């Protein structure tokens, strides 16, 4: 643009009338102006595309404390079993999916959100805008004991404003299948649906994010009624979300069974 | 002699561990308990923690986000542990600096072969014998170097130092002054004069009685006492209206149990308990002035740090943090957080940030403020699931009533908030039995009876009333009444029993014992401590002593302590919301309800982010 101006400047000094200006705009000047406009347009389009690509490429590992998220995360990302303790902060790492039919691999960000109730909502809020897939890890050995906490957490996730906006794919991984008392995924699905049936009523009667308006049109989902009203809750009824179940085990079991995370890997590849 | 030594990242990955006899299970439980109670509850200021028989000492490395924990049997007193942690920290950091900086993937794949180095450091530490302090001989002490002249105590007047003779002269007149006054009294004239004065002082009483007798001639007026009366006054004192039933307690002229139209509109409200909104707009002007001081400081450190950060990375030192944290602590205290709680919070934030490397364009003040905000939200967010309706349904399923007990000091709003919570529960379709276990305060039972009448007329339900009061009058044993109420509820199919107890001061031991007896005998599902938001430093003392009393006098292995807090009179405090922090920090229990007024719909649930925003504004 600068050399364009220089060229035009020299001519501008001798400019006297309007018809001269029209002459100036001919030939090379027009080409130069048009090319600069095209370059600017191209760069903005590329920038928008590039930003759009990295915008939602995270897979978030969520679940209550002790479900085995950090262990599973370590297995997936590095293939190694590590000792873990209760997480206080998130774990973040890049992961390359295996090559699909056309031979392309994707690069996704795996984020392991700590499960302790006091910090999980804060940390989840930091990462939820980039979510592409939600991996909800459930401890299959302690399913019956923790079912209420798990159900409340799933309810909070499904009624979260931003999660509803982006509608990520959801996988509920029944972890710790190596334990003797581990329940199968069908049993856990049944337990969860049963519990969510009750929870959707009690949670919506409990919270409201609106202030003194008694109108029921609240913003953050306290009147979002999961599933169908007159039927008991089922995950299939959720038309916004695609919820799948799978079994996995992140650690070598007592019978030294294999570590099974293939189903999880397949789901990640399909994102 | 150590049980274990672990190095783990704050994100949960154990990088290296040493366990006595290589028994892995030895350290996961204590370390998890340590994390839950110390770090997650922001008690990071103190450096030691005891879990069962294991004592743990720890250190946080905030630059690489690591925690070093050592555990040993608490009966041992090992003097080398602190030095060992420091040495291990330094050597680990120096050796694996590159892997730690490379990120999570590097941490996962790297092999931290630290065993030999650790064994070496441990041996060094154990063998460094700390010599007991040798006593100084006299020749080494400072006293032997003083001259006799310097040991004399002189008067503070500057002249006295120059001339010793003048000192002795000054001393004598003073001694003479002391002696003189007694000499005066020996004089007999003086004695007589003083006796006269003494007599005169006595006589004013006599003049008073004389005055009284003069007045008495006009005749004694009969004194009318307000509270007294005899049978002759019965006609004057009869306020009862023959048309009224006893339930209205003498209020005449209001039909429908005394409910107005406006109050009837409360039934139409939503079934939700709405979230708390803390007012902050109206206080913008007054809040501006206290903000000026910290913001000025922010600006100065901000500009300075901006330039220093552009040059290179800067690690935070304790001194840098001390100034900002002091200002933050004062700001919190100004917002009605208890003083010791504010101090502990700031200590914990300082432990979390010391040694952290600031990124570019990050100021110390903004980092501290953000860290403090995260800690405060973390404290206010409940550690466990709080869903009373779900628990009531669970109790309904096994056909027993869900029992909630309210306790607290005098005048905090137990009965009022009990009625509000009953209103909410009835709106959700449950039947409530109110047990009047306040058998001491005059009018307590009548107050609850009025609430019962109003609640029943708001939710009429055929012949089976939705709300019923169970009372046995005054002066009886509260624990016994509660037990009978629970049995009655089970028989008659009431879903919830609300036990209203008498207000009591936290250091009144017999009353504390009787409260503990009530809780032990009846084992309620939920023991709620009712505290008002106006309370300041007292909150810590009240909660500590209540919890202590419930634990000590219960004679059980797992005593039932306070499960939740009801924060009342929230509408009176504008944005000085610090009492919420003091209470949750002291007990670790969540705030279940917030009371914002004296009518039935004035019940809210706590919104941690809103409260913390108001607190840090």
PDB file of N, CA, C and O in Angstrom, chain B residues 269-337:
ATOM      1  N   UNK B 269     -45.617 -18.637  44.717  1.00  0.00           N
ATOM      2  CA  UNK B 269     -44.207 -18.540  44.364  1.00  0.00           C
ATOM      3  C   UNK B 269     -43.623 -19.881  43.952  1.00  0.00           C
ATOM      4  O   UNK B 269     -44.237 -20.924  44.148  1.00  0.00           O
ATOM      5  N   UNK B 270     -42.431 -19.836  43.367  1.00  0.00           N
ATOM      6  CA  UNK B 270     -41.833 -21.072  42.854  1.00  0.00           C
ATOM      7  C   UNK B 270     -41.430 -21.978  44.000  1.00  0.00           C
ATOM      8  O   UNK B 270     -41.245 -21.539  45.130  1.00  0.00           O
ATOM      9  N   UNK B 271     -41.250 -23.227  43.648  1.00  0.00           N
ATOM     10  CA  UNK B 271     -40.838 -24.210  44.635  1.00  0.00           C
ATOM     11  C   UNK B 271     -39.345 -24.146  44.901  1.00  0.00           C
ATOM     12  O   UNK B 271     -38.862 -24.783  45.796  1.00  0.00           O
ATOM     13  N   UNK B 272     -38.651 -23.367  44.054  1.00  0.00           N
ATOM     14  CA  UNK B 272     -37.208 -23.307  44.236  1.00  0.00           C
ATOM     15  C   UNK B 272     -36.868 -22.463  45.441  1.00  0.00           C
ATOM     16  O   UNK B 272     -37.591 -21.559  45.797  1.00  0.00           O
ATOM     17  N   UNK B 273     -35.744 -22.747  46.010  1.00  0.00           N
ATOM     18  CA  UNK B 273     -35.150 -21.766  46.894  1.00  0.00           C
ATOM     19  C   UNK B 273     -34.219 -20.985  45.998  1.00  0.00           C
ATOM     20  O   UNK B 273     -33.336 -21.544  45.366  1.00  0.00           O
ATOM     21  N   UNK B 274     -34.453 -19.688  45.894  1.00  0.00           N
ATOM     22  CA  UNK B 274     -33.666 -18.917  44.952  1.00  0.00           C
ATOM     23  C   UNK B 274     -32.264 -18.688  45.480  1.00  0.00           C
ATOM     24  O   UNK B 274     -32.000 -18.783  46.668  1.00  0.00           O
ATOM     25  N   UNK B 275     -31.400 -18.393  44.550  1.00  0.00           N
ATOM     26  CA  UNK B 275     -30.012 -18.161  44.919  1.00  0.00           C
ATOM     27  C   UNK B 275     -29.857 -16.778  45.501  1.00  0.00           C
ATOM     28  O   UNK B 275     -30.559 -15.857  45.165  1.00  0.00           O
ATOM     29  N   UNK B 276     -28.886 -16.673  46.366  1.00  0.00           N
ATOM     30  CA  UNK B 276     -28.652 -15.423  47.055  1.00  0.00           C
ATOM     31  C   UNK B 276     -28.039 -14.416  46.115  1.00  0.00           C
ATOM     32  O   UNK B 276     -27.129 -14.714  45.370  1.00  0.00           O
ATOM     33  N   UNK B 277     -28.540 -13.192  46.130  1.00  0.00           N
ATOM     34  CA  UNK B 277     -27.892 -12.126  45.365  1.00  0.00           C
ATOM     35  C   UNK B 277     -27.409 -11.100  46.357  1.00  0.00           C
ATOM     36  O   UNK B 277     -28.170 -10.611  47.174  1.00  0.00           O
ATOM     37  N   UNK B 278     -26.152 -10.821  46.305  1.00  0.00           N
ATOM     38  CA  UNK B 278     -25.601  -9.882  47.283  1.00  0.00           C
ATOM     39  C   UNK B 278     -25.626  -8.511  46.674  1.00  0.00           C
ATOM     40  O   UNK B 278     -25.109  -8.291  45.590  1.00  0.00           O
ATOM     41  N   UNK B 279     -26.232  -7.525  47.389  1.00  0.00           N
ATOM     42  CA  UNK B 279     -26.309  -6.169  46.855  1.00  0.00           C
ATOM     43  C   UNK B 279     -24.938  -5.580  46.768  1.00  0.00           C
ATOM     44  O   UNK B 279     -24.176  -5.604  47.721  1.00  0.00           O
ATOM     45  N   UNK B 280     -24.606  -5.018  45.643  1.00  0.00           N
ATOM     46  CA  UNK B 280     -23.334  -4.312  45.604  1.00  0.00           C
ATOM     47  C   UNK B 280     -23.429  -2.962  44.925  1.00  0.00           C
ATOM     48  O   UNK B 280     -22.572  -2.126  45.100  1.00  0.00           O
ATOM     49  N   UNK B 281     -24.530  -2.726  44.131  1.00  0.00           N
ATOM     50  CA  UNK B 281     -24.554  -1.470  43.385  1.00  0.00           C
ATOM     51  C   UNK B 281     -24.763  -0.266  44.271  1.00  0.00           C
ATOM     52  O   UNK B 281     -24.174   0.773  44.069  1.00  0.00           O
ATOM     53  N   UNK B 282     -25.641  -0.423  45.276  1.00  0.00           N
ATOM     54  CA  UNK B 282     -25.964   0.739  46.090  1.00  0.00           C
ATOM     55  C   UNK B 282     -24.778   1.179  46.916  1.00  0.00           C
ATOM     56  O   UNK B 282     -24.686   2.306  47.340  1.00  0.00           O
ATOM     57  N   UNK B 283     -23.861   0.276  47.180  1.00  0.00           N
ATOM     58  CA  UNK B 283     -22.748   0.605  48.049  1.00  0.00           C
ATOM     59  C   UNK B 283     -21.540   1.060  47.258  1.00  0.00           C
ATOM     60  O   UNK B 283     -20.448   1.130  47.800  1.00  0.00           O
ATOM     61  N   UNK B 284     -21.726   1.368  45.992  1.00  0.00           N
ATOM     62  CA  UNK B 284     -20.567   1.669  45.146  1.00  0.00           C
ATOM     63  C   UNK B 284     -19.774   2.850  45.676  1.00  0.00           C
ATOM     64  O   UNK B 284     -18.556   2.833  45.720  1.00  0.00           O
ATOM     65  N   UNK B 285     -20.521   3.892  46.145  1.00  0.00           N
ATOM     66  CA  UNK B 285     -19.794   5.091  46.569  1.00  0.00           C
ATOM     67  C   UNK B 285     -19.014   4.857  47.840  1.00  0.00           C
ATOM     68  O   UNK B 285     -17.853   5.201  47.952  1.00  0.00           O
ATOM     69  N   UNK B 286     -19.679   4.258  48.823  1.00  0.00           N
ATOM     70  CA  UNK B 286     -18.973   4.066  50.089  1.00  0.00           C
ATOM     71  C   UNK B 286     -17.883   3.037  49.953  1.00  0.00           C
ATOM     72  O   UNK B 286     -16.888   3.078  50.652  1.00  0.00           O
ATOM     73  N   UNK B 287     -18.057   2.130  49.046  1.00  0.00           N
ATOM     74  CA  UNK B 287     -17.024   1.103  48.874  1.00  0.00           C
ATOM     75  C   UNK B 287     -15.819   1.671  48.151  1.00  0.00           C
ATOM     76  O   UNK B 287     -14.739   1.128  48.200  1.00  0.00           O
ATOM     77  N   UNK B 288     -16.001   2.800  47.476  1.00  0.00           N
ATOM     78  CA  UNK B 288     -14.886   3.354  46.694  1.00  0.00           C
ATOM     79  C   UNK B 288     -13.743   3.764  47.608  1.00  0.00           C
ATOM     80  O   UNK B 288     -12.590   3.537  47.307  1.00  0.00           O
ATOM     81  N   UNK B 289     -14.083   4.370  48.765  1.00  0.00           N
ATOM     82  CA  UNK B 289     -12.998   4.867  49.608  1.00  0.00           C
ATOM     83  C   UNK B 289     -12.106   3.780  50.171  1.00  0.00           C
ATOM     84  O   UNK B 289     -10.903   3.881  50.071  1.00  0.00           O
ATOM     85  N   UNK B 290     -12.665   2.694  50.742  1.00  0.00           N
ATOM     86  CA  UNK B 290     -11.702   1.691  51.216  1.00  0.00           C
ATOM     87  C   UNK B 290     -10.942   1.042  50.081  1.00  0.00           C
ATOM     88  O   UNK B 290      -9.878   0.496  50.278  1.00  0.00           O
ATOM     89  N   UNK B 291     -11.509   1.122  48.881  1.00  0.00           N
ATOM     90  CA  UNK B 291     -10.789   0.506  47.766  1.00  0.00           C
ATOM     91  C   UNK B 291      -9.619   1.343  47.304  1.00  0.00           C
ATOM     92  O   UNK B 291      -8.718   0.856  46.655  1.00  0.00           O
ATOM     93  N   UNK B 292      -9.654   2.646  47.626  1.00  0.00           N
ATOM     94  CA  UNK B 292      -8.597   3.513  47.114  1.00  0.00           C
ATOM     95  C   UNK B 292      -7.233   3.073  47.614  1.00  0.00           C
ATOM     96  O   UNK B 292      -6.289   2.954  46.854  1.00  0.00           O
ATOM     97  N   UNK B 293      -7.167   2.802  48.910  1.00  0.00           N
ATOM     98  CA  UNK B 293      -5.848   2.439  49.461  1.00  0.00           C
ATOM     99  C   UNK B 293      -5.269   1.192  48.808  1.00  0.00           C
ATOM    100  O   UNK B 293      -4.164   1.224  48.296  1.00  0.00           O
ATOM    101  N   UNK B 294      -6.004   0.082  48.765  1.00  0.00           N
ATOM    102  CA  UNK B 294      -5.387  -1.092  48.127  1.00  0.00           C
ATOM    103  C   UNK B 294      -5.161  -0.886  46.642  1.00  0.00           C
ATOM    104  O   UNK B 294      -4.184  -1.389  46.099  1.00  0.00           O
ATOM    105  N   UNK B 295      -6.036  -0.092  45.978  1.00  0.00           N
ATOM    106  CA  UNK B 295      -5.848   0.031  44.536  1.00  0.00           C
ATOM    107  C   UNK B 295      -4.633   0.881  44.231  1.00  0.00           C
ATOM    108  O   UNK B 295      -3.925   0.659  43.256  1.00  0.00           O
ATOM    109  N   UNK B 296      -4.364   1.876  45.103  1.00  0.00           N
ATOM    110  CA  UNK B 296      -3.141   2.666  44.895  1.00  0.00           C
ATOM    111  C   UNK B 296      -1.922   1.772  44.957  1.00  0.00           C
ATOM    112  O   UNK B 296      -1.031   1.834  44.133  1.00  0.00           O
ATOM    113  N   UNK B 297      -1.974   0.910  45.989  1.00  0.00           N
ATOM    114  CA  UNK B 297      -0.839   0.024  46.144  1.00  0.00           C
ATOM    115  C   UNK B 297      -0.725  -0.884  44.925  1.00  0.00           C
ATOM    116  O   UNK B 297       0.341  -1.187  44.431  1.00  0.00           O
ATOM    117  N   UNK B 298      -1.905  -1.293  44.433  1.00  0.00           N
ATOM    118  CA  UNK B 298      -1.898  -2.171  43.264  1.00  0.00           C
ATOM    119  C   UNK B 298      -1.224  -1.469  42.104  1.00  0.00           C
ATOM    120  O   UNK B 298      -0.428  -2.049  41.404  1.00  0.00           O
ATOM    121  N   UNK B 299      -1.596  -0.187  41.920  1.00  0.00           N
ATOM    122  CA  UNK B 299      -1.056   0.514  40.753  1.00  0.00           C
ATOM    123  C   UNK B 299       0.453   0.602  40.849  1.00  0.00           C
ATOM    124  O   UNK B 299       1.158   0.350  39.883  1.00  0.00           O
ATOM    125  N   UNK B 300       0.951   0.963  42.046  1.00  0.00           N
ATOM    126  CA  UNK B 300       2.399   1.167  42.135  1.00  0.00           C
ATOM    127  C   UNK B 300       3.129  -0.138  41.912  1.00  0.00           C
ATOM    128  O   UNK B 300       4.071  -0.202  41.129  1.00  0.00           O
ATOM    129  N   UNK B 301       2.660  -1.202  42.561  1.00  0.00           N
ATOM    130  CA  UNK B 301       3.367  -2.462  42.334  1.00  0.00           C
ATOM    131  C   UNK B 301       3.138  -2.928  40.913  1.00  0.00           C
ATOM    132  O   UNK B 301       4.001  -3.524  40.300  1.00  0.00           O
ATOM    133  N   UNK B 302       1.949  -2.611  40.355  1.00  0.00           N
ATOM    134  CA  UNK B 302       1.642  -3.074  39.006  1.00  0.00           C
ATOM    135  C   UNK B 302       2.590  -2.485  37.991  1.00  0.00           C
ATOM    136  O   UNK B 302       3.172  -3.195  37.170  1.00  0.00           O
ATOM    137  N   UNK B 303       2.796  -1.168  38.052  1.00  0.00           N
ATOM    138  CA  UNK B 303       3.657  -0.523  37.057  1.00  0.00           C
ATOM    139  C   UNK B 303       5.081  -1.026  37.210  1.00  0.00           C
ATOM    140  O   UNK B 303       5.752  -1.367  36.236  1.00  0.00           O
ATOM    141  N   UNK B 304       5.509  -1.123  38.452  1.00  0.00           N
ATOM    142  CA  UNK B 304       6.886  -1.557  38.686  1.00  0.00           C
ATOM    143  C   UNK B 304       7.091  -2.972  38.177  1.00  0.00           C
ATOM    144  O   UNK B 304       8.075  -3.289  37.524  1.00  0.00           O
ATOM    145  N   UNK B 305       6.095  -3.806  38.530  1.00  0.00           N
ATOM    146  CA  UNK B 305       6.229  -5.209  38.140  1.00  0.00           C
ATOM    147  C   UNK B 305       6.134  -5.394  36.647  1.00  0.00           C
ATOM    148  O   UNK B 305       6.711  -6.314  36.086  1.00  0.00           O
ATOM    149  N   UNK B 306       5.355  -4.498  35.997  1.00  0.00           N
ATOM    150  CA  UNK B 306       5.218  -4.616  34.558  1.00  0.00           C
ATOM    151  C   UNK B 306       6.586  -4.561  33.907  1.00  0.00           C
ATOM    152  O   UNK B 306       6.937  -5.384  33.071  1.00  0.00           O
ATOM    153  N   UNK B 307       7.369  -3.571  34.323  1.00  0.00           N
ATOM    154  CA  UNK B 307       8.686  -3.425  33.715  1.00  0.00           C
ATOM    155  C   UNK B 307       9.612  -4.561  34.102  1.00  0.00           C
ATOM    156  O   UNK B 307      10.358  -5.069  33.279  1.00  0.00           O
ATOM    157  N   UNK B 308       9.537  -4.959  35.382  1.00  0.00           N
ATOM    158  CA  UNK B 308      10.459  -6.013  35.798  1.00  0.00           C
ATOM    159  C   UNK B 308      10.085  -7.336  35.150  1.00  0.00           C
ATOM    160  O   UNK B 308      10.947  -8.164  34.885  1.00  0.00           O
ATOM    161  N   UNK B 309       8.776  -7.512  34.889  1.00  0.00           N
ATOM    162  CA  UNK B 309       8.369  -8.772  34.274  1.00  0.00           C
ATOM    163  C   UNK B 309       8.753  -8.833  32.812  1.00  0.00           C
ATOM    164  O   UNK B 309       8.961  -9.903  32.265  1.00  0.00           O
ATOM    165  N   UNK B 310       8.823  -7.695  32.184  1.00  0.00           N
ATOM    166  CA  UNK B 310       9.217  -7.712  30.781  1.00  0.00           C
ATOM    167  C   UNK B 310      10.664  -8.144  30.647  1.00  0.00           C
ATOM    168  O   UNK B 310      11.070  -8.713  29.644  1.00  0.00           O
ATOM    169  N   UNK B 311      11.414  -7.847  31.673  1.00  0.00           N
ATOM    170  CA  UNK B 311      12.835  -8.171  31.596  1.00  0.00           C
ATOM    171  C   UNK B 311      13.059  -9.657  31.819  1.00  0.00           C
ATOM    172  O   UNK B 311      13.680 -10.335  31.027  1.00  0.00           O
ATOM    173  N   UNK B 312      12.539 -10.185  32.917  1.00  0.00           N
ATOM    174  CA  UNK B 312      12.780 -11.600  33.183  1.00  0.00           C
ATOM    175  C   UNK B 312      11.726 -12.139  34.114  1.00  0.00           C
ATOM    176  O   UNK B 312      10.872 -11.414  34.606  1.00  0.00           O
ATOM    177  N   UNK B 313      11.751 -13.424  34.370  1.00  0.00           N
ATOM    178  CA  UNK B 313      10.736 -14.005  35.251  1.00  0.00           C
ATOM    179  C   UNK B 313      11.115 -13.755  36.700  1.00  0.00           C
ATOM    180  O   UNK B 313      12.278 -13.751  37.071  1.00  0.00           O
ATOM    181  N   UNK B 314      10.087 -13.513  37.503  1.00  0.00           N
ATOM    182  CA  UNK B 314      10.351 -13.131  38.886  1.00  0.00           C
ATOM    183  C   UNK B 314       9.641 -14.100  39.806  1.00  0.00           C
ATOM    184  O   UNK B 314       8.453 -14.339  39.670  1.00  0.00           O
ATOM    185  N   UNK B 315      10.367 -14.655  40.754  1.00  0.00           N
ATOM    186  CA  UNK B 315       9.743 -15.549  41.720  1.00  0.00           C
ATOM    187  C   UNK B 315       9.285 -14.752  42.918  1.00  0.00           C
ATOM    188  O   UNK B 315       9.977 -13.852  43.375  1.00  0.00           O
ATOM    189  N   UNK B 316       8.118 -15.084  43.441  1.00  0.00           N
ATOM    190  CA  UNK B 316       7.576 -14.331  44.565  1.00  0.00           C
ATOM    191  C   UNK B 316       8.294 -14.725  45.839  1.00  0.00           C
ATOM    192  O   UNK B 316       8.465 -15.902  46.130  1.00  0.00           O
ATOM    193  N   UNK B 317       8.654 -13.730  46.613  1.00  0.00           N
ATOM    194  CA  UNK B 317       9.259 -14.030  47.901  1.00  0.00           C
ATOM    195  C   UNK B 317       8.258 -13.671  48.992  1.00  0.00           C
ATOM    196  O   UNK B 317       7.270 -12.984  48.753  1.00  0.00           O
ATOM    197  N   UNK B 318       8.548 -14.121  50.207  1.00  0.00           N
ATOM    198  CA  UNK B 318       7.611 -13.903  51.296  1.00  0.00           C
ATOM    199  C   UNK B 318       7.394 -12.424  51.575  1.00  0.00           C
ATOM    200  O   UNK B 318       6.291 -11.999  51.919  1.00  0.00           O
ATOM    201  N   UNK B 319       8.454 -11.628  51.419  1.00  0.00           N
ATOM    202  CA  UNK B 319       8.310 -10.191  51.700  1.00  0.00           C
ATOM    203  C   UNK B 319       7.395  -9.526  50.702  1.00  0.00           C
ATOM    204  O   UNK B 319       6.575  -8.673  51.062  1.00  0.00           O
ATOM    205  N   UNK B 320       7.544  -9.912  49.428  1.00  0.00           N
ATOM    206  CA  UNK B 320       6.662  -9.335  48.409  1.00  0.00           C
ATOM    207  C   UNK B 320       5.216  -9.602  48.766  1.00  0.00           C
ATOM    208  O   UNK B 320       4.353  -8.731  48.662  1.00  0.00           O
ATOM    209  N   UNK B 321       4.969 -10.843  49.193  1.00  0.00           N
ATOM    210  CA  UNK B 321       3.589 -11.216  49.477  1.00  0.00           C
ATOM    211  C   UNK B 321       3.096 -10.564  50.749  1.00  0.00           C
ATOM    212  O   UNK B 321       1.914 -10.273  50.888  1.00  0.00           O
ATOM    213  N   UNK B 322       4.018 -10.328  51.704  1.00  0.00           N
ATOM    214  CA  UNK B 322       3.574  -9.889  53.027  1.00  0.00           C
ATOM    215  C   UNK B 322       2.787  -8.591  52.961  1.00  0.00           C
ATOM    216  O   UNK B 322       1.729  -8.464  53.593  1.00  0.00           O
ATOM    217  N   UNK B 323       3.290  -7.626  52.176  1.00  0.00           N
ATOM    218  CA  UNK B 323       2.597  -6.340  52.106  1.00  0.00           C
ATOM    219  C   UNK B 323       1.195  -6.465  51.549  1.00  0.00           C
ATOM    220  O   UNK B 323       0.225  -5.972  52.116  1.00  0.00           O
ATOM    221  N   UNK B 324       1.128  -7.153  50.412  1.00  0.00           N
ATOM    222  CA  UNK B 324      -0.181  -7.262  49.757  1.00  0.00           C
ATOM    223  C   UNK B 324      -1.146  -8.049  50.631  1.00  0.00           C
ATOM    224  O   UNK B 324      -2.321  -7.700  50.779  1.00  0.00           O
ATOM    225  N   UNK B 325      -0.616  -9.121  51.253  1.00  0.00           N
ATOM    226  CA  UNK B 325      -1.504  -9.935  52.074  1.00  0.00           C
ATOM    227  C   UNK B 325      -1.977  -9.180  53.300  1.00  0.00           C
ATOM    228  O   UNK B 325      -3.101  -9.386  53.767  1.00  0.00           O
ATOM    229  N   UNK B 326      -1.146  -8.313  53.823  1.00  0.00           N
ATOM    230  CA  UNK B 326      -1.567  -7.533  54.984  1.00  0.00           C
ATOM    231  C   UNK B 326      -2.748  -6.644  54.609  1.00  0.00           C
ATOM    232  O   UNK B 326      -3.733  -6.542  55.341  1.00  0.00           O
ATOM    233  N   UNK B 327      -2.628  -6.015  53.436  1.00  0.00           N
ATOM    234  CA  UNK B 327      -3.736  -5.165  52.988  1.00  0.00           C
ATOM    235  C   UNK B 327      -4.992  -5.993  52.760  1.00  0.00           C
ATOM    236  O   UNK B 327      -6.102  -5.592  53.130  1.00  0.00           O
ATOM    237  N   UNK B 328      -4.824  -7.161  52.169  1.00  0.00           N
ATOM    238  CA  UNK B 328      -5.976  -8.042  51.925  1.00  0.00           C
ATOM    239  C   UNK B 328      -6.605  -8.464  53.234  1.00  0.00           C
ATOM    240  O   UNK B 328      -7.832  -8.500  53.380  1.00  0.00           O
ATOM    241  N   UNK B 329      -5.755  -8.809  54.200  1.00  0.00           N
ATOM    242  CA  UNK B 329      -6.270  -9.247  55.492  1.00  0.00           C
ATOM    243  C   UNK B 329      -7.083  -8.141  56.155  1.00  0.00           C
ATOM    244  O   UNK B 329      -8.172  -8.384  56.697  1.00  0.00           O
ATOM    245  N   UNK B 330      -6.586  -6.914  56.079  1.00  0.00           N
ATOM    246  CA  UNK B 330      -7.332  -5.802  56.671  1.00  0.00           C
ATOM    247  C   UNK B 330      -8.639  -5.567  55.940  1.00  0.00           C
ATOM    248  O   UNK B 330      -9.658  -5.252  56.555  1.00  0.00           O
ATOM    249  N   UNK B 331      -8.596  -5.732  54.628  1.00  0.00           N
ATOM    250  CA  UNK B 331      -9.816  -5.557  53.858  1.00  0.00           C
ATOM    251  C   UNK B 331     -10.861  -6.588  54.259  1.00  0.00           C
ATOM    252  O   UNK B 331     -12.044  -6.273  54.439  1.00  0.00           O
ATOM    253  N   UNK B 332     -10.409  -7.830  54.446  1.00  0.00           N
ATOM    254  CA  UNK B 332     -11.346  -8.882  54.849  1.00  0.00           C
ATOM    255  C   UNK B 332     -11.923  -8.600  56.228  1.00  0.00           C
ATOM    256  O   UNK B 332     -13.107  -8.794  56.473  1.00  0.00           O
ATOM    257  N   UNK B 333     -11.054  -8.153  57.144  1.00  0.00           N
ATOM    258  CA  UNK B 333     -11.537  -7.862  58.486  1.00  0.00           C
ATOM    259  C   UNK B 333     -12.553  -6.735  58.428  1.00  0.00           C
ATOM    260  O   UNK B 333     -13.534  -6.714  59.175  1.00  0.00           O
ATOM    261  N   UNK B 334     -12.324  -5.790  57.513  1.00  0.00           N
ATOM    262  CA  UNK B 334     -13.291  -4.711  57.340  1.00  0.00           C
ATOM    263  C   UNK B 334     -14.623  -5.196  56.825  1.00  0.00           C
ATOM    264  O   UNK B 334     -15.644  -4.534  56.973  1.00  0.00           O
ATOM    265  N   UNK B 335     -14.618  -6.362  56.205  1.00  0.00           N
ATOM    266  CA  UNK B 335     -15.861  -6.941  55.710  1.00  0.00           C
ATOM    267  C   UNK B 335     -16.426  -7.958  56.687  1.00  0.00           C
ATOM    268  O   UNK B 335     -17.169  -8.856  56.292  1.00  0.00           O
ATOM    269  N   UNK B 336     -16.053  -7.869  57.949  1.00  0.00           N
ATOM    270  CA  UNK B 336     -16.640  -8.682  59.000  1.00  0.00           C
ATOM    271  C   UNK B 336     -16.197 -10.139  58.994  1.00  0.00           C
ATOM    272  O   UNK B 336     -16.890 -11.001  59.512  1.00  0.00           O
ATOM    273  N   UNK B 337     -15.031 -10.438  58.419  1.00  0.00           N
ATOM    274  CA  UNK B 337     -14.468 -11.773  58.604  1.00  0.00           C
ATOM    275  C   UNK B 337     -13.755 -11.753  59.949  1.00  0.00           C
ATOM    276  O   UNK B 337     -13.123 -10.766  60.300  1.00  0.00           O
TER     277      UNK B 337
END
